[in-house]
Short mmCIF file of C-alpha atoms in Angstrom, two decimals:
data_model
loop_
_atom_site.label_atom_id
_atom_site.label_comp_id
_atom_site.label_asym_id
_atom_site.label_seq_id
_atom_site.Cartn_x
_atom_site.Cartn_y
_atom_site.Cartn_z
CA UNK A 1420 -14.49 0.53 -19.98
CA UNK A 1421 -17.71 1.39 -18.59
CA UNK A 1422 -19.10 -1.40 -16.55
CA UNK A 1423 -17.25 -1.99 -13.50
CA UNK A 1424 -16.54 -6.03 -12.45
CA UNK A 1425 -18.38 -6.63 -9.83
CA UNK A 1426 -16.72 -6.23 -6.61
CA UNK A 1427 -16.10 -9.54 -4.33
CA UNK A 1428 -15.22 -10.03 -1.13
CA UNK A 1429 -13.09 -12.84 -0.18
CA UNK A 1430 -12.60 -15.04 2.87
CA UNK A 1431 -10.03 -17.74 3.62
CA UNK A 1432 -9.57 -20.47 5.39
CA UNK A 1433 -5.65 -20.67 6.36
CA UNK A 1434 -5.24 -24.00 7.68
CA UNK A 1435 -7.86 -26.89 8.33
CA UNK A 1436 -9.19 -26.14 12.01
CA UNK A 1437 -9.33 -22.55 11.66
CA UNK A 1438 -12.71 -20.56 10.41
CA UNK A 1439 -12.52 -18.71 6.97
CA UNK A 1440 -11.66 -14.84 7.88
CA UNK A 1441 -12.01 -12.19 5.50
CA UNK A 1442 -8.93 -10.70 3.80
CA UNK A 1443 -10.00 -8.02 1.31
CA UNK A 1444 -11.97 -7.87 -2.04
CA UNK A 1445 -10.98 -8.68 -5.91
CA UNK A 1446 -13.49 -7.31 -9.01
CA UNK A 1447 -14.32 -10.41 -11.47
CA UNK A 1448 -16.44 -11.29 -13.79
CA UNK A 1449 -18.11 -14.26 -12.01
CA UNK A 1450 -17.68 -16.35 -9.05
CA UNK A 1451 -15.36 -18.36 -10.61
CA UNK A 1452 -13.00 -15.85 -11.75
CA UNK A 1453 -12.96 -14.57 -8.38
CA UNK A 1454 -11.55 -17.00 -6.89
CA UNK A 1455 -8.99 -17.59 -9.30
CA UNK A 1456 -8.08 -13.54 -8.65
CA UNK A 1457 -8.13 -14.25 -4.93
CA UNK A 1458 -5.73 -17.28 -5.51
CA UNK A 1459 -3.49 -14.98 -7.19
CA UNK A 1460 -4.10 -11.87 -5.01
CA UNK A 1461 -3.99 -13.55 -1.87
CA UNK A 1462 -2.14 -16.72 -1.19
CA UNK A 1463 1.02 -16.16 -3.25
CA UNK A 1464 2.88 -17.59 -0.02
CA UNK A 1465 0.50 -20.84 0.40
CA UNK A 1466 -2.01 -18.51 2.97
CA UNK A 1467 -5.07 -21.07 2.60
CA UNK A 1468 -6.24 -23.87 1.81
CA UNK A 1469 -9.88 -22.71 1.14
CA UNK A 1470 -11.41 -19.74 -0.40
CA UNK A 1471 -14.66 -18.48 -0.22
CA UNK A 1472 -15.98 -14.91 -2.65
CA UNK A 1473 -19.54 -13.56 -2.26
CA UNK A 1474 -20.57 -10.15 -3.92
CA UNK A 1475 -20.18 -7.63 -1.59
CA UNK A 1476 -23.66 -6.28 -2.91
CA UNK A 1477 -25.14 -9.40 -1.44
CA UNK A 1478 -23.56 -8.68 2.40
CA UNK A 1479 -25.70 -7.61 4.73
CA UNK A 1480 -24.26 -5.30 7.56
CA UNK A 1481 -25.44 -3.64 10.63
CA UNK A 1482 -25.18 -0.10 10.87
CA UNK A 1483 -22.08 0.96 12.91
CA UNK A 1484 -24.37 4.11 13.47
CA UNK A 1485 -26.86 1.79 15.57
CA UNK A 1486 -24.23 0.26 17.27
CA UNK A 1487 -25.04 1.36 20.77
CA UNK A 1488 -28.62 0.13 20.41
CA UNK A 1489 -27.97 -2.86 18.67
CA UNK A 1490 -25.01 -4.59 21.32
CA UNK A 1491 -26.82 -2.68 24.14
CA UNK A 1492 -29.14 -5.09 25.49
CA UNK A 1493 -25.75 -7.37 26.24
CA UNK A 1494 -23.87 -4.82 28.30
CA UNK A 1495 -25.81 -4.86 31.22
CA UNK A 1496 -25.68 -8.73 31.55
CA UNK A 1497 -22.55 -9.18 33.46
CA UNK A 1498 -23.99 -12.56 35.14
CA UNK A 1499 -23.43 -14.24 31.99
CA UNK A 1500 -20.03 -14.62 32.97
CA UNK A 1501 -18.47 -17.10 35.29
CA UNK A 1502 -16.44 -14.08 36.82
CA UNK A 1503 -19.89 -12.99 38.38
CA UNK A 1504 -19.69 -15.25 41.12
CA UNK A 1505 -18.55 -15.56 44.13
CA UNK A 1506 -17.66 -19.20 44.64
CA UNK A 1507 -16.19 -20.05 48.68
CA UNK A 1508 -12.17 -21.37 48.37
CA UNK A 1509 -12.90 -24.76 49.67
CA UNK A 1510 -15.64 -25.79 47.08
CA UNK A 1511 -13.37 -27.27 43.87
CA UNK A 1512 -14.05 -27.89 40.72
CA UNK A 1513 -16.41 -25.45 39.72
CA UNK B 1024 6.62 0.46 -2.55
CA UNK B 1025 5.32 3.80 -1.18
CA UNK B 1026 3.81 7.33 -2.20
CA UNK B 1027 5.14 10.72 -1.15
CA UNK B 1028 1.11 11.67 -0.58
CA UNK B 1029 1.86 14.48 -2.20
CA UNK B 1030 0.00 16.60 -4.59
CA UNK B 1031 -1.37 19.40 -2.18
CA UNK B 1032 -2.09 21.75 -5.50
CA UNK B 1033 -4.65 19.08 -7.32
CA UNK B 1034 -8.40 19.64 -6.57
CA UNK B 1035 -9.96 16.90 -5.41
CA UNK B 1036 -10.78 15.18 -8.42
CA UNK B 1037 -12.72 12.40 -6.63
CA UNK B 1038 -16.48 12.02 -6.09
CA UNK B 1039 -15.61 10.23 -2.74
CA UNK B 1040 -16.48 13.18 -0.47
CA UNK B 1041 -19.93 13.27 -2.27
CA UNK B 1042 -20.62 9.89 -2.45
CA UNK B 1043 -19.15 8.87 1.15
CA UNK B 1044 -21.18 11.70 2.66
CA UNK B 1045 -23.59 10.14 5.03
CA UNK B 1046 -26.95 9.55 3.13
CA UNK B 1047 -30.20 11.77 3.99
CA UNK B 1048 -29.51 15.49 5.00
CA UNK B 1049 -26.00 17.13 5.54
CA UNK B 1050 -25.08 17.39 9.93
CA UNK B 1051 -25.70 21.29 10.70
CA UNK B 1052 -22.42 22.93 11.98
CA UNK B 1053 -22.90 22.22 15.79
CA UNK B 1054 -23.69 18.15 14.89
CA UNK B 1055 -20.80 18.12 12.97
CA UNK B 1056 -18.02 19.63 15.21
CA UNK B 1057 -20.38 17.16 18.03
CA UNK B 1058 -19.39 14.24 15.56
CA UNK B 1059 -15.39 15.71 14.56
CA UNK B 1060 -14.88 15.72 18.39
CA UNK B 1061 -16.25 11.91 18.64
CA UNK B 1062 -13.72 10.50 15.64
CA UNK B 1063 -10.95 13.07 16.88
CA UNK B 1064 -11.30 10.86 20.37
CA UNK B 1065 -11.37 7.38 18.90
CA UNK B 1066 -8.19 8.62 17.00
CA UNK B 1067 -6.98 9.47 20.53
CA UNK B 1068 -8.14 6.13 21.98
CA UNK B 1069 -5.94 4.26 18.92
CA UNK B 1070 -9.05 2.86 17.99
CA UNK B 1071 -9.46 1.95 14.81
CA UNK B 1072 -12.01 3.81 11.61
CA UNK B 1073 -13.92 1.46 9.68
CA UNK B 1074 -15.50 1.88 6.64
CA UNK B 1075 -19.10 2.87 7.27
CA UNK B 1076 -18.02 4.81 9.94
CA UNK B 1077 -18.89 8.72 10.61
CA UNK B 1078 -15.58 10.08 9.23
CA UNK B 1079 -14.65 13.94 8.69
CA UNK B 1080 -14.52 14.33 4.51
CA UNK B 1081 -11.14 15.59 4.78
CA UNK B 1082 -10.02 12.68 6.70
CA UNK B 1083 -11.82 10.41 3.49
CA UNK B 1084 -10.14 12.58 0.84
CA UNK B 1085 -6.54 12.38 2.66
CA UNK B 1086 -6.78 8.58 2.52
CA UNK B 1087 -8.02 8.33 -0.24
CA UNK B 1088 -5.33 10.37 -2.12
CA UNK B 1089 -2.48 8.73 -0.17
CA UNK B 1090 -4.20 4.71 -0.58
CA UNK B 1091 -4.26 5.70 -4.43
CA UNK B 1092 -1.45 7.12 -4.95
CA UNK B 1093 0.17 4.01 -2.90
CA UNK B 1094 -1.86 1.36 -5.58
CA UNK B 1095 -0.78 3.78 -8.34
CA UNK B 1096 3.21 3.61 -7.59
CA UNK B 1097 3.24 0.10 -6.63
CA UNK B 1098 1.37 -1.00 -10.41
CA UNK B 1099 3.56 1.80 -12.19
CA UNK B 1100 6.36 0.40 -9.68
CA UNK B 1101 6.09 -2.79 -12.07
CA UNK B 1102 7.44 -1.49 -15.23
CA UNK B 1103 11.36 -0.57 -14.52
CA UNK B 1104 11.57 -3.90 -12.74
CA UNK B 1105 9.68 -5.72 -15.30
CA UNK B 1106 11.81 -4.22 -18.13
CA UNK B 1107 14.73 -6.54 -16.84
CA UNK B 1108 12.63 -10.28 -16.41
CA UNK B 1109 13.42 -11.63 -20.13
CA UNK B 1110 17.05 -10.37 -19.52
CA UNK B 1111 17.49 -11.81 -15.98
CA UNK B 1112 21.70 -13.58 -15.41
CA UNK B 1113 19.84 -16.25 -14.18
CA UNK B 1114 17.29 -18.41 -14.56
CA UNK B 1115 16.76 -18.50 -10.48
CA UNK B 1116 17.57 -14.32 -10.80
CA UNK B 1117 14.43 -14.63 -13.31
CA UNK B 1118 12.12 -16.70 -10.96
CA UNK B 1119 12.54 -14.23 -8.08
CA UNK B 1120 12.06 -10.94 -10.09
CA UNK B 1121 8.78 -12.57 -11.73
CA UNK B 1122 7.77 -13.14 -7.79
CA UNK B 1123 8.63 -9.50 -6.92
CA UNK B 1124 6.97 -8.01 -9.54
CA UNK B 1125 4.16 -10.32 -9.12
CA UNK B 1126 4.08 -8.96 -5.79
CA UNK B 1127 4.08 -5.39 -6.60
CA UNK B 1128 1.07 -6.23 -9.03
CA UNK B 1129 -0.78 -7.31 -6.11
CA UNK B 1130 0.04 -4.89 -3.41
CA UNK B 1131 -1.25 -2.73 -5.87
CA UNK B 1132 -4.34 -4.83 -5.65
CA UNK B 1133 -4.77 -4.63 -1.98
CA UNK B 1134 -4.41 -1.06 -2.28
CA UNK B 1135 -6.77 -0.29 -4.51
CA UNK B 1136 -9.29 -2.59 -2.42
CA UNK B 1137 -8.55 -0.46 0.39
CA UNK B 1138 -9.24 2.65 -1.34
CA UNK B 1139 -12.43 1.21 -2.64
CA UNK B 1140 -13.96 1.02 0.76
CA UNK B 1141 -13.74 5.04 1.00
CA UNK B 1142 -16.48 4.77 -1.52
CA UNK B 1143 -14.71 5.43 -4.98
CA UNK B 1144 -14.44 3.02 -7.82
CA UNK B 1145 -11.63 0.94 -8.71
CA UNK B 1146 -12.39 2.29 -12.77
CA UNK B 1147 -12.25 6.50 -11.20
CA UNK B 1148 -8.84 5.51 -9.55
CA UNK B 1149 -7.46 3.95 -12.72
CA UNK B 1150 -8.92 6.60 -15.57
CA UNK B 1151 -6.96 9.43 -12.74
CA UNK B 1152 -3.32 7.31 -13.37
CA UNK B 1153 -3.92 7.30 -16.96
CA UNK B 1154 -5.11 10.62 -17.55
CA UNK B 1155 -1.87 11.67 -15.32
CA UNK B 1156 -4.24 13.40 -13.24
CA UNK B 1157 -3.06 11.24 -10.43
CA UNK B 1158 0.59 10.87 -8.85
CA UNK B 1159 2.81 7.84 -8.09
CA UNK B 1160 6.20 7.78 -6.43
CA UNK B 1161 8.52 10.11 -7.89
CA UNK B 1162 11.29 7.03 -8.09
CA UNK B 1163 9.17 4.84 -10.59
CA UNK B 1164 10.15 7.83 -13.47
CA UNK B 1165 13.98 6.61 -13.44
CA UNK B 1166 15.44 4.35 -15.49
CA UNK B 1167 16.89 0.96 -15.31
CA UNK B 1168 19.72 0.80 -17.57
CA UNK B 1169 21.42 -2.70 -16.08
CA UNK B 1170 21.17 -5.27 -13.94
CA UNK B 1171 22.52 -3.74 -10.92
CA UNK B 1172 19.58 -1.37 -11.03
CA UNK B 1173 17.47 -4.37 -10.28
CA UNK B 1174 19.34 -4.59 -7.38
CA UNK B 1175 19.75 -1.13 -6.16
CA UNK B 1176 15.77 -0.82 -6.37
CA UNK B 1177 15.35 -4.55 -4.39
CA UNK B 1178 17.83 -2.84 -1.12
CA UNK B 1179 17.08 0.52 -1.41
CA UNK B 1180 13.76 1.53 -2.82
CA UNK B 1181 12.17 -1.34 -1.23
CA UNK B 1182 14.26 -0.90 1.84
CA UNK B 1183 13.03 2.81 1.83
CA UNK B 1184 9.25 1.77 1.44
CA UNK B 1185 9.54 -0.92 4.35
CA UNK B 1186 10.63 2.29 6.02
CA UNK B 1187 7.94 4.13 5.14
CA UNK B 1188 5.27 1.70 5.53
CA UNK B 1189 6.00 -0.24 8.71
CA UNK B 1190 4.69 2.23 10.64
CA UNK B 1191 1.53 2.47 8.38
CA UNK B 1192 0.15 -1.00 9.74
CA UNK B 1193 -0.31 1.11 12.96
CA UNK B 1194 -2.53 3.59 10.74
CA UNK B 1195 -5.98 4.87 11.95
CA UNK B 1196 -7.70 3.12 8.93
CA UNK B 1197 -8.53 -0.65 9.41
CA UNK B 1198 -8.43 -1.57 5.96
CA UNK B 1199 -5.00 0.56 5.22
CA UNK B 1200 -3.31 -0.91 8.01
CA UNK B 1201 -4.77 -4.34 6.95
CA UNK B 1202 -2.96 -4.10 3.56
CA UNK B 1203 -0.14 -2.63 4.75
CA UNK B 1204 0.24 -5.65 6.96
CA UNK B 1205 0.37 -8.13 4.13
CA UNK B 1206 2.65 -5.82 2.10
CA UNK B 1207 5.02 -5.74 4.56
CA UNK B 1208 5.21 -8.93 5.05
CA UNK B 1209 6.18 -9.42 1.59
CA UNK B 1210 8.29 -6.41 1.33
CA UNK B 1211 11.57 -8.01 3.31
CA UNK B 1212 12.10 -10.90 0.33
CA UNK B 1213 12.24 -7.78 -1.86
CA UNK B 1214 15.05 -6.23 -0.18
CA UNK B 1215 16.88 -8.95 0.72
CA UNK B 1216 16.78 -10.54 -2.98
CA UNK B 1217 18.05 -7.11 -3.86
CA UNK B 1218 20.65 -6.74 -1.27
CA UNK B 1219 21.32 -10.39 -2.70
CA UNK B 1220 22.11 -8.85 -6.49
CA UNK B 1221 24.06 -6.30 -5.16
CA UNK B 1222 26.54 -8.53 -3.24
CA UNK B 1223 26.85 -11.17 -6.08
CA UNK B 1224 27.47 -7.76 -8.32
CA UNK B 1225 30.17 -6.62 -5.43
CA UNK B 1226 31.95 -9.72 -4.68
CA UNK B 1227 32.51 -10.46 -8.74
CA UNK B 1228 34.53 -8.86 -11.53
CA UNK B 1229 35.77 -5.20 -11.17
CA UNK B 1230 33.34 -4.06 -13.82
CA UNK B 1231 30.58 -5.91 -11.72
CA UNK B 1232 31.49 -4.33 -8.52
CA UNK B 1233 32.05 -0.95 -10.87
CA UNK B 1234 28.03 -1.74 -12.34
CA UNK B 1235 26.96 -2.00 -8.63
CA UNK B 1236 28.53 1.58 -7.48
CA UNK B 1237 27.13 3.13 -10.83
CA UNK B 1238 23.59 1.94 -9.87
CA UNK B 1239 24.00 3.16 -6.49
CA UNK B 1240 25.18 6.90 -7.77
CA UNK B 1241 21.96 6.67 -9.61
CA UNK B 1242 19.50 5.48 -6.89
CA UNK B 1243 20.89 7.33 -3.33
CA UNK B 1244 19.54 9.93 -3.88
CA UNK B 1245 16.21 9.63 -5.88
CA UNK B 1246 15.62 7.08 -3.01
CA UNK B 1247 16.11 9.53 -0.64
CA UNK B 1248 13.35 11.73 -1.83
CA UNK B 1249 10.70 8.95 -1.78
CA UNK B 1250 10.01 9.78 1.51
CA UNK B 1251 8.75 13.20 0.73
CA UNK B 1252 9.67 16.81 1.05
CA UNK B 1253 11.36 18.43 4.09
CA UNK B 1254 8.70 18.88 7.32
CA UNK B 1255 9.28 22.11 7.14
CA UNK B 1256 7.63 22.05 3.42
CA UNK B 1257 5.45 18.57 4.39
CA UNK B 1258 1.58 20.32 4.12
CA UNK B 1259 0.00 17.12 4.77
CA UNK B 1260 2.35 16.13 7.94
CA UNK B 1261 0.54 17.49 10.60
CA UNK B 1262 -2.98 16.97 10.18
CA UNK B 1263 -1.89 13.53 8.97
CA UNK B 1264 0.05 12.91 12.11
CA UNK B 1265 -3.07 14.33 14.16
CA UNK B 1266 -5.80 11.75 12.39
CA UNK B 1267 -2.90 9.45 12.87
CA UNK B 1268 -2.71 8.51 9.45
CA UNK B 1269 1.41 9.33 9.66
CA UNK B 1270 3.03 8.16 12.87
CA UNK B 1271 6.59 9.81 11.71
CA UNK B 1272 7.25 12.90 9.90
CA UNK B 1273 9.19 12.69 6.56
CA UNK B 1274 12.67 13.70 7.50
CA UNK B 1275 12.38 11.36 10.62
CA UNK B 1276 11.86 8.46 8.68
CA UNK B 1277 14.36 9.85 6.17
CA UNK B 1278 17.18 10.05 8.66
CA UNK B 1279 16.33 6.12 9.74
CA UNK B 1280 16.95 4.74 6.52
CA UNK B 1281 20.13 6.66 6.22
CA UNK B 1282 21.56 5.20 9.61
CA UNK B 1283 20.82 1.68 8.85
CA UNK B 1284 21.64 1.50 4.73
CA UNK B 1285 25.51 3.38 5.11
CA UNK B 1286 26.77 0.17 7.33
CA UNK B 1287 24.97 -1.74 4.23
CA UNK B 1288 26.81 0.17 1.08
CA UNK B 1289 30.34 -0.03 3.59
CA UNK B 1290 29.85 -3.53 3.68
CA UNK B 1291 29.63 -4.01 0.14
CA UNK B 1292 32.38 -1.71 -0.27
CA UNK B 1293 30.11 0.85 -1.94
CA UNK B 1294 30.56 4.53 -1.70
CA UNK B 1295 27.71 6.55 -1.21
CA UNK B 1296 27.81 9.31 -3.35
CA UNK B 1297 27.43 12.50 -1.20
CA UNK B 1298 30.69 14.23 -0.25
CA UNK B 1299 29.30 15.60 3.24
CA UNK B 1300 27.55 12.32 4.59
CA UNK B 1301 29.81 11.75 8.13
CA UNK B 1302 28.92 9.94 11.20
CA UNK B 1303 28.17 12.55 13.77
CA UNK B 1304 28.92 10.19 17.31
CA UNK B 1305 27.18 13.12 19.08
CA UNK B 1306 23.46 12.95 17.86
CA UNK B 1307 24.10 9.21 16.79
CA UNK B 1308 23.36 9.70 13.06
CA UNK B 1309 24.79 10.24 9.82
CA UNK B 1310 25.07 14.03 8.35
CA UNK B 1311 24.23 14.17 4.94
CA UNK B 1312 24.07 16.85 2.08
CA UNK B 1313 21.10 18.55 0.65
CA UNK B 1314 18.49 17.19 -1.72
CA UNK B 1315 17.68 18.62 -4.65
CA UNK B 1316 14.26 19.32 -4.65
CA UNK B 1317 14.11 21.17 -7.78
CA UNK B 1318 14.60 17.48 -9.04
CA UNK B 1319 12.18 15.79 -6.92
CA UNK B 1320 9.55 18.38 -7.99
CA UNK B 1321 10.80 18.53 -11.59
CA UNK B 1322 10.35 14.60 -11.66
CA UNK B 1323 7.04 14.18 -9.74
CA UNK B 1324 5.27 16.87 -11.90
CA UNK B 1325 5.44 14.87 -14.80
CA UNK B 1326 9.25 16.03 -16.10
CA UNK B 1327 11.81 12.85 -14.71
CA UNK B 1328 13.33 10.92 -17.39
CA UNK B 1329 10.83 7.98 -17.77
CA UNK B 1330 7.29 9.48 -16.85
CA UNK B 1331 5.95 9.87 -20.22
CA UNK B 1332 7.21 6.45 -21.19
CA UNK B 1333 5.48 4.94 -17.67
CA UNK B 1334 2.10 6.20 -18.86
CA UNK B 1335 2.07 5.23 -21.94
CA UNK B 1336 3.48 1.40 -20.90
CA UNK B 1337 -0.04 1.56 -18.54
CA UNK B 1338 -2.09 2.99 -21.44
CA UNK B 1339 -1.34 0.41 -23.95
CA UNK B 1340 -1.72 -2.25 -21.12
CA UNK B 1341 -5.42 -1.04 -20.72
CA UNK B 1342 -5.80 -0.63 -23.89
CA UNK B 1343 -4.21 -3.89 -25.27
CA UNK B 1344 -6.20 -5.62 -22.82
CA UNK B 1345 -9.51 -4.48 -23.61
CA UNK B 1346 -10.98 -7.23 -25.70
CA UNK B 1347 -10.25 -10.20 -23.08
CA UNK B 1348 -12.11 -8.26 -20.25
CA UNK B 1349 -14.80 -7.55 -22.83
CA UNK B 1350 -14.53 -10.99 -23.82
CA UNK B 1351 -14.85 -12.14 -20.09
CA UNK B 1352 -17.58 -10.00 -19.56
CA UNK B 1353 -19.27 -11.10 -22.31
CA UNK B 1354 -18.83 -14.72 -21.47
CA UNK B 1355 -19.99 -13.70 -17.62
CA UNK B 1356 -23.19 -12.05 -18.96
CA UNK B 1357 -24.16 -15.25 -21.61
CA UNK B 1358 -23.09 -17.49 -18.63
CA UNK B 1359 -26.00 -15.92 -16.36
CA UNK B 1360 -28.72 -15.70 -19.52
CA UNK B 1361 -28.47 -19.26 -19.86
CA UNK B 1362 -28.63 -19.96 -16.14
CA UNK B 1363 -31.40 -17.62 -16.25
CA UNK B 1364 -33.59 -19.81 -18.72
CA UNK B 1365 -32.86 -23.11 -17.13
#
């Protein structure tokens, strides 16, 4: 067999309330089949209640390469977090 | 199930170094030792390697040798198992072993996935287990001539592999560890269920209990070798250990399994068939004999009693199956034309 399935990646929701999080990849035919393969391949032991499958050709990732330039622009920003300041004892609430 | 990552003598038979190499021109010899030192740190840190991360090529061919060769012994792992579903006691006996092979089937899945990230195709890895060009655990090449086998594979092999493998959801490799966390997971029903055979086997009739000590003789010590040659002989051990692929050596792990499974076989009233094996209070372990390892290498280059017959089961399953992917293809490709001219 020449021509590979096309490779997957799959995503799943475990419970309603919770975001689907990617779990690993299945090959299929089409869409469909692939998430009848993920059924099979990855909630044996009732792990979802939600699938989602997308090509993995069709993901677009940043490049871990560029990593330092890409998140750098955040690191330097530690007023974003509440920790940053200095609030007196006696004020409450805040 | 798990893989001795063995097979130091095979070239590299897969185009994963080529292909994973970082596009656009090769790293000159003082970038690259710049960039070994980098990964060699995050190793140190216990951070994690992803998959389009800068990674050494040996690092990429190690894991992917050792991922495949896991996939490869968990799918061939199928067959002495599956040989004994239509002729299961029970019909609850037969629901569990269609779950555990089921299982197997799909560890092999997530294994394969996780070798596919390295950058080599799911169709290279399969051609290398047909062609026999790759490896798969040694212990998959015995036979299972009763029931009790079923059993003796369930507590020990599998109880051997959770061995193994526990300590491989710590590995350096996200997506490895990843699998290996599901797999373990799923690798405690299988030993219990077989610990579960072996006790019904030891608890009924005299030839029972006698089927359950034959299986045993059979599967000590082949189980035994499953987790690899001596470290003393272990090639791979050290630089494995270093990239912390391997947290324990071989013999390590080896020794474990011993201490906890001889309180198992004395509780079913099993004898474990090696005429030195003695608690030694002093270290806090069990002694044991010598392996043969003219077996073990016999066996795992291509010689046990079943390999021939474990090919060809995978051969005529690819081969036997050919028209329904071709047919699902097919049906895929006429699906999209007619979406096309909508």
């Amino acid at each position: 067999m020449s021509s590979q399935w096309p490779l997957y990646e799959v995503f799943i929701r475990a419970r309603s309330g919770l975001e689907h999080k990617h779990v690993g990849s299945v090959h299929a035919v089409d869409a469909r089949m692939a998430v009848e393969h993920a059924r099979d391949v990855y909630t044996r032991r009732q792990e979802g209640i939600s699938i989602w499958v997308v090509r993995s050709s069709d993901i677009v990732a940043s490049d871990p390469a560029e990593a330092d330039a890409l998140f750098e622009p955040a690191r330097d920003k530690i007023y974003r977090h509440p920790t940053f300041y200095d609030i007196p004892d006696e004020v409450k609430n805040l | 199930m798990y893989t001795q990552g063995l097979d130091p003598l095979e070239p590299d038979r897969t185009r994963a170094a080529r292909d994973g190499a970082s596009a656009g021109r090769e790293p000159s010899g003082a970038e690259l030792a710049e960039l070994e030192a980098r990964f060699q740190a995050r190793i140190d840190a216990d951070e994690r390697i992803e998959p389009k991360d800068w990674m050494p090529d040996a690092y990429r061919r190690t894991l992917i040798r050792q991922i495949s060769q896991h996939a490869h012994s968990e799918i061939v792992g199928m067959l002495p198992e599956g040989n004994w579903i239509t002729r299961a006691p029970t019909l609850e006996r037969k629901s569990v072993l269609i779950a555990k092979v089921q299982d197997e089937g799909g560890h092999g899945m997530y294994l394969y996935g996780a070798a596919e990230t390295l950058g080599v195709s799911r169709d290279e890895l399969v051609a290398q287990l047909l062609s026999g060009a790759a490896k798969y655990s040694s212990i998959f090449n015995y036979p299972t001539p009763t029931w009790a086998d079923v059993g003796a594979i369930g507590w020990l092999v599998d109880g051997a592999a959770i061995m193994n493998q526990t300590p491989l959801c710590r590995c350096s490799y996200g997506p490895y560890a990843r699998a290996m966390v599901r797999i373990c997971k799923e690798e405690s029903f299988h030993q219990r269920q077989g610990f579960d055979i072996m006790l019904a086997l030891a608890r009924g009739t005299p030839e029972q209990g006698r089927m359950a000590q034959e299986a045993l003789e059979r599967w000590w010590w082949p189980s035994l070798m499953m987790f690899g040659p001596s470290d003393s002989d272990s090639r791979h051990t050290a630089q494995s250990m270093r990239w912390k692929i391997k947290r324990f050596s071989n013999d390590e792990l080896r020794q474990h399994f011993i201490d906890v499974t001889v309180p198992q076989a004395d509780y079913l009233g099993l004898s474990i068939p090696d005429p030195e094996l003695r608690w030694d209070p002093q270290s806090g372990h069990y002694r044991f004999g010598p392996i043969d390892w003219s077996e073990f290498q016999r066996v795992l280059s291509g010689d046990g009693p079943c390999n021939r017959e474990r090919l060809e089961a995978r051969r005529r399953a690819e081969e036997e199956g050919l028209w329904v992917r071709e047919a699902a293809a097919a049906y895929a490709r006429k699906h999209q034309a007619d979406e096309g001219s909508r």
